[in-house]
Amino acid sequence: MEIARNWKDYEILDMADGEKLERWENIILIRPDPQIIWKEKSFKEKWKTAFARYNRSSSGGGAWQYNKKVPEKWQVKYKELTFNIKPMGFKHTGLFPEQAVNWDWMIDKIQASGRKNVKVLNLFAYTGGATVACSYAGAEVCHVDSSKGMVTWAKENIASSGLSNRPVRFIIDDVTKFVRKRNKKRK
C-alpha cells in the first residue's frame, strides 16, 4: 500500500474514536471514519482548533456543526493540480486525498507511454480527481458520472487546474447504462 505523502495543502493532524482531524489548506475539519478504532487522541489541543465537525445522525446522514466561519468553497493544490473543496451534506469535501498516489501512478504511466494519443475512460468519476490528473498528463479523458452536480464540479476542477483547453468529454449518465450502450454499439 502506498501512502499519499506529497500533499502540502492536505494533512491528517490526528485520528481517534472513529474520527479524523484534517487540515484542508488552512481549514481544519473533523470527519467520521469508521476505520479509526483506537480511542486516545495523540494531540488533544489540536482538536480544539477545528472549524467544523461532521456529526452523524443515528437515523442516517448527518450535519456539519460549525465552530468558526468556513468559506462556502476553497481550493487545495496537489503538485500542479488544483481542486475545489466544500463541506457537503454527507461528510465529504469533494475530494479523496488518499487517491493522490493513484493520480501520480496514472500521470507516470501516461507520460512514460511514449504515445501521443492516450485515451482514458473514468467511470464513477465524481468530482474528477483522476480526470484532472490524466488530463494534466496529456491524456484525452472521457469522464462519466450520473450526478450533474458532480460533473459540474469536475469541470470546475479542470478549469481551476488550467486544463480547460485539454480534450475532456463530460458525460452525465448511469455508468452501467453507459457501458451497456457502448458495448452494443461495438457488436
C-alpha positions as semicolon CSV with decimal commas, in nm:
position;residue;x (nm);y (nm);z (nm)
1;M;0,000;0,000;0,000
2;E;0,124;0,346;-0,092
3;I;0,065;0,649;0,129
4;A;-0,006;0,992;-0,022
5;R;0,291;1,181;0,121
6;N;0,327;1,462;-0,133
7;W;0,046;1,686;-0,011
8;K;0,121;2,037;0,110
9;D;-0,243;2,158;0,131
10;Y;-0,385;1,847;0,299
11;E;-0,280;1,674;0,619
12;I;-0,427;1,435;0,872
13;L;-0,344;1,600;1,203
14;D;-0,477;1,329;1,433
15;M;-0,722;1,038;1,448
16;A;-0,919;0,882;1,732
17;D;-1,254;0,737;1,833
18;G;-1,392;0,698;1,480
19;E;-1,291;1,046;1,362
20;K;-1,006;1,215;1,183
21;L;-0,883;1,570;1,227
22;E;-0,780;1,708;0,887
23;R;-0,626;2,025;0,750
24;W;-0,756;2,125;0,407
25;E;-0,531;2,419;0,313
26;N;-0,591;2,633;0,625
27;I;-0,935;2,491;0,719
28;I;-0,942;2,229;0,997
29;L;-1,226;1,974;0,981
30;I;-1,331;1,674;1,188
31;R;-1,493;1,397;0,987
32;P;-1,609;1,048;1,085
33;D;-1,406;0,749;0,975
34;P;-1,525;0,406;1,096
35;Q;-1,182;0,253;1,035
36;I;-1,034;0,452;1,323
37;I;-1,097;0,225;1,618
38;W;-0,849;0,347;1,881
39;K;-0,981;0,585;2,147
40;E;-0,689;0,804;2,251
41;K;-0,612;1,132;2,075
42;S;-0,243;1,200;2,025
43;F;-0,280;1,580;2,003
44;K;-0,581;1,675;2,217
45;E;-0,525;2,052;2,186
46;K;-0,533;2,040;1,804
47;W;-0,892;1,911;1,811
48;K;-0,999;2,242;1,968
49;T;-0,883;2,427;1,654
50;A;-1,140;2,263;1,425
51;F;-1,353;2,495;1,216
52;A;-1,627;2,233;1,179
53;R;-1,722;1,877;1,272
54;Y;-1,949;1,643;1,079
55;N;-2,185;1,467;1,319
56;R;-2,356;1,152;1,203
57;S;-2,724;1,115;1,280
58;S;-2,849;0,795;1,442
59;S;-3,121;0,784;1,174
60;G;-2,874;0,818;0,885
61;G;-2,700;1,113;0,727
62;G;-2,584;1,392;0,949
63;A;-2,486;1,758;0,950
64;W;-2,192;1,990;0,992
65;Q;-2,154;2,176;1,320
66;Y;-1,956;2,496;1,264
67;N;-1,728;2,640;1,532
68;K;-1,567;2,901;1,304
69;K;-1,661;3,056;0,972
70;V;-1,585;2,823;0,683
71;P;-1,584;2,954;0,325
72;E;-1,856;2,813;0,101
73;K;-1,572;2,664;-0,103
74;W;-1,196;2,695;-0,127
75;Q;-0,908;2,539;-0,318
76;V;-0,630;2,294;-0,238
77;K;-0,336;2,210;-0,458
78;Y;-0,167;1,878;-0,512
79;K;0,155;1,943;-0,701
80;E;0,035;2,119;-1,020
81;L;-0,332;2,017;-0,976
82;T;-0,594;2,241;-0,814
83;F;-0,919;2,117;-0,661
84;N;-1,225;2,295;-0,528
85;I;-1,330;2,185;-0,180
86;K;-1,653;2,237;0,013
87;P;-1,823;2,060;0,302
88;M;-2,110;1,852;0,169
89;G;-2,420;1,716;0,341
90;F;-2,278;1,365;0,369
91;K;-1,936;1,433;0,530
92;H;-1,748;1,458;0,201
93;T;-1,546;1,755;0,081
94;G;-1,542;1,665;-0,290
95;L;-1,201;1,501;-0,292
96;F;-1,043;1,181;-0,166
97;P;-0,686;1,295;-0,086
98;E;-0,562;0,938;-0,035
99;Q;-0,612;0,891;-0,411
100;A;-0,313;1,116;-0,484
101;V;-0,087;0,808;-0,509
102;N;-0,314;0,679;-0,785
103;W;-0,302;1,016;-0,964
104;D;0,079;1,003;-0,950
105;W;0,073;0,650;-1,091
106;M;-0,161;0,750;-1,375
107;I;0,045;1,058;-1,460
108;D;0,364;0,850;-1,468
109;K;0,209;0,576;-1,686
110;I;0,057;0,824;-1,934
111;Q;0,372;1,034;-1,965
112;A;0,602;0,730;-1,990
113;S;0,385;0,556;-2,251
114;G;0,560;0,721;-2,541
115;R;0,222;0,751;-2,712
116;K;0,079;1,074;-2,846
117;N;-0,283;0,974;-2,812
118;V;-0,362;0,812;-2,475
119;K;-0,734;0,782;-2,404
120;V;-0,874;0,732;-2,054
121;L;-1,226;0,635;-1,954
122;N;-1,303;0,750;-1,598
123;L;-1,619;0,578;-1,471
124;F;-1,790;0,678;-1,144
125;A;-1,574;0,986;-1,191
126;Y;-1,718;1,201;-0,907
127;T;-1,554;1,548;-0,896
128;G;-1,276;1,442;-1,129
129;G;-0,957;1,388;-0,930
130;A;-0,841;1,120;-1,175
131;T;-0,981;1,315;-1,469
132;V;-0,772;1,619;-1,374
133;A;-0,459;1,406;-1,323
134;C;-0,495;1,222;-1,654
135;S;-0,574;1,541;-1,842
136;Y;-0,269;1,708;-1,685
137;A;-0,056;1,413;-1,802
138;G;-0,174;1,468;-2,160
139;A;-0,446;1,207;-2,199
140;E;-0,778;1,255;-2,371
141;V;-1,035;1,181;-2,100
142;C;-1,397;1,069;-2,104
143;H;-1,546;1,149;-1,762
144;V;-1,871;0,967;-1,675
145;D;-2,082;1,020;-1,363
146;S;-2,456;1,006;-1,302
147;S;-2,467;1,326;-1,096
148;K;-2,495;1,653;-1,287
149;G;-2,363;1,839;-0,983
150;M;-2,050;1,623;-0,960
151;V;-1,983;1,662;-1,333
152;T;-2,018;2,040;-1,298
153;W;-1,773;2,028;-1,007
154;A;-1,530;1,820;-1,218
155;K;-1,546;2,084;-1,491
156;E;-1,461;2,347;-1,227
157;N;-1,162;2,137;-1,115
158;I;-1,039;2,110;-1,474
159;A;-1,070;2,489;-1,512
160;S;-0,903;2,558;-1,175
161;S;-0,610;2,341;-1,282
162;G;-0,572;2,543;-1,603
163;L;-0,671;2,247;-1,823
164;S;-0,983;2,385;-1,994
165;N;-0,817;2,365;-2,335
166;R;-0,746;1,991;-2,296
167;P;-0,970;1,724;-2,455
168;V;-1,209;1,613;-2,181
169;R;-1,556;1,485;-2,262
170;F;-1,802;1,505;-1,972
171;I;-2,098;1,269;-1,977
172;I;-2,384;1,261;-1,728
173;D;-2,513;0,905;-1,732
174;D;-2,558;0,596;-1,520
175;V;-2,228;0,413;-1,563
176;T;-2,386;0,070;-1,612
177;K;-2,621;0,201;-1,881
178;F;-2,336;0,395;-2,043
179;V;-2,116;0,083;-2,067
180;R;-2,403;-0,133;-2,197
181;K;-2,483;0,123;-2,468
182;R;-2,117;0,139;-2,578
183;N;-2,085;-0,241;-2,584
184;K;-2,397;-0,274;-2,802
185;K;-2,251;-0,024;-3,050
186;R;-1,927;-0,228;-3,075
187;K;-2,104;-0,556;-3,163
